[in-house]
Amino acid sequence: MTETAPRPTLEAVAERAGVSRATVSRVVNGAQGVRDALAERVRRAVEELGYVPNQAARSLVTRRHQAVAVVAAEPETRVFADPYFAQQLRGISKELTAHDNQLVLLLTEGREDHARVGRYLAGGHVDGALVFSLHLHDPLPGLVRSAGVPTVFGGRPGWDDGRDDVVYVDSDNRGGARSAVRHLAGLGRTRIAHITGPLDQTSAADRLEGFRDVRAGADPGLIARGDFTSGGGERAMRVLLDRCPGLDAVFAANDLTAAGALRVLRERGRRVPEDVAVVGFDDMLPVAEQTEPPLTTVRQDIEGMGRLMARLLLRGLDGGTTDGAEAPAPAPPGVILPTTLVHRATA
């Protein structure tokens, strides 16, 4: 059996740096009150010895676990298959990593999962939570609040519990939808259809409202229910063509939905954009640039939303700042990021 060398201790670092153990502890744990010259000696000794702080002991001092739960209210089959979640998780991970925090991914699919996540959050394993992809009547907000865990939500809250301190990050879903439908109308399209997302999510509901803002009084037959998946887009597109064979444009609630709609239009012999123009929402490059033809869509900064969610949470945990600088004025509870229409070949 191979013997491993003993791990360097705080005492060894203190001896190497020529300071007390208490001074080393303060520097390692980020406490204030150590002169710059002494702190530099400690950091140099830490690097030379390869000292790694004991996280359990560190947590006793800082009362922080340096870990954040990321809770997606979706089954794992959806999270790992949809590039939207990959982009959002990438943004969250980058921000947490930059501040030496670990990401703990928790997925929920049923009642047992909700109970498990609630117990984990209440158990004091993480410093805070980032929660996204919530559906109407989802129990997660109540579970998070009961656990007493600082939280930032991805997406505009769809519940009303009388509190106005919910911190969230979202995109301008309604405004982005308006820009998409106005673009289609500006091309001279008069029979514009909409494939929605799951309407128990505020992003999908807001995009439907944006469509209706521009097409007030539109034929209800030109609206079909989707679910933010390509399969849902295929099914909805078939329904729309059977109902309204003369439609000449489609605004799809996201890029995956649009990709599914494009496949059905091609199967039915409809030319895009000559016969039917199509606009999506998200601008997920693995999807939007690889459809045939490339997809005109509404861009939202998905990765940037993830980074901002993590930044707002860490700022709150650190008392208003993530870098030791003077805290800026507090941000409003809800942050809405702008969207942009990206012109490609489908419209």
mmCIF file with all atom_site columns, C-alpha atoms in Angstrom, residues 10 21-32 34 42 46 51 53-64 66:
data_model
loop_
_atom_site.group_PDB
_atom_site.id
_atom_site.type_symbol
_atom_site.label_atom_id
_atom_site.label_alt_id
_atom_site.label_comp_id
_atom_site.label_asym_id
_atom_site.label_entity_id
_atom_site.label_seq_id
_atom_site.pdbx_PDB_ins_code
_atom_site.Cartn_x
_atom_site.Cartn_y
_atom_site.Cartn_z
_atom_site.occupancy
_atom_site.B_iso_or_equiv
_atom_site.pdbx_formal_charge
_atom_site.auth_seq_id
_atom_site.auth_comp_id
_atom_site.auth_asym_id
_atom_site.auth_atom_id
_atom_site.pdbx_PDB_model_num
ATOM 1  C CA . LEU A 1 10 ? -2.033  25.605 9.865  1.00 0.00 ? 10 LEU A CA 1
ATOM 2  C CA . ARG A 1 21 ? -1.556  30.280 13.938 1.00 0.00 ? 21 ARG A CA 1
ATOM 3  C CA . ALA A 1 22 ? -4.347  32.820 14.529 1.00 0.00 ? 22 ALA A CA 1
ATOM 4  C CA . THR A 1 23 ? -2.882  35.130 11.876 1.00 0.00 ? 23 THR A CA 1
ATOM 5  C CA . VAL A 1 24 ? -2.763  32.299 9.355  1.00 0.00 ? 24 VAL A CA 1
ATOM 6  C CA . SER A 1 25 ? -6.377  31.424 10.152 1.00 0.00 ? 25 SER A CA 1
ATOM 7  C CA . ARG A 1 26 ? -7.510  35.015 9.602  1.00 0.00 ? 26 ARG A CA 1
ATOM 8  C CA . VAL A 1 27 ? -5.739  35.261 6.230  1.00 0.00 ? 27 VAL A CA 1
ATOM 9  C CA . VAL A 1 28 ? -6.950  31.871 4.998  1.00 0.00 ? 28 VAL A CA 1
ATOM 10 C CA . ASN A 1 29 ? -10.534 32.664 5.967  1.00 0.00 ? 29 ASN A CA 1
ATOM 11 C CA . GLY A 1 30 ? -10.506 36.143 4.416  1.00 0.00 ? 30 GLY A CA 1
ATOM 12 C CA . ALA A 1 31 ? -10.851 38.031 7.683  1.00 0.00 ? 31 ALA A CA 1
ATOM 13 C CA . GLN A 1 32 ? -9.791  41.663 7.954  1.00 0.00 ? 32 GLN A CA 1
ATOM 14 C CA . VAL A 1 34 ? -3.938  41.554 9.006  1.00 0.00 ? 34 VAL A CA 1
ATOM 15 C CA . VAL A 1 42 ? 1.128   33.788 4.787  1.00 0.00 ? 42 VAL A CA 1
ATOM 16 C CA . VAL A 1 46 ? 0.416   28.507 1.768  1.00 0.00 ? 46 VAL A CA 1
ATOM 17 C CA . TYR A 1 51 ? -1.804  23.955 2.112  1.00 0.00 ? 51 TYR A CA 1
ATOM 18 C CA . PRO A 1 53 ? -7.956  24.691 4.092  1.00 0.00 ? 53 PRO A CA 1
ATOM 19 C CA . ASN A 1 54 ? -10.201 22.181 5.824  1.00 0.00 ? 54 ASN A CA 1
ATOM 20 C CA . GLN A 1 55 ? -13.649 23.225 4.617  1.00 0.00 ? 55 GLN A CA 1
ATOM 21 C CA . ALA A 1 56 ? -15.447 21.928 7.706  1.00 0.00 ? 56 ALA A CA 1
ATOM 22 C CA . ALA A 1 57 ? -13.204 23.926 10.017 1.00 0.00 ? 57 ALA A CA 1
ATOM 23 C CA . ARG A 1 58 ? -13.395 26.926 7.728  1.00 0.00 ? 58 ARG A CA 1
ATOM 24 C CA . SER A 1 59 ? -17.197 26.836 7.798  1.00 0.00 ? 59 SER A CA 1
ATOM 25 C CA . LEU A 1 60 ? -17.131 27.032 11.598 1.00 0.00 ? 60 LEU A CA 1
ATOM 26 C CA . VAL A 1 61 ? -15.193 30.283 11.320 1.00 0.00 ? 61 VAL A CA 1
ATOM 27 C CA . THR A 1 62 ? -16.891 31.918 8.336  1.00 0.00 ? 62 THR A CA 1
ATOM 28 C CA . ARG A 1 63 ? -20.352 30.319 8.728  1.00 0.00 ? 63 ARG A CA 1
ATOM 29 C CA . ARG A 1 64 ? -20.230 29.837 4.967  1.00 0.00 ? 64 ARG A CA 1
ATOM 30 C CA . GLN A 1 66 ? -18.934 28.149 -0.259 1.00 0.00 ? 66 GLN A CA 1
#
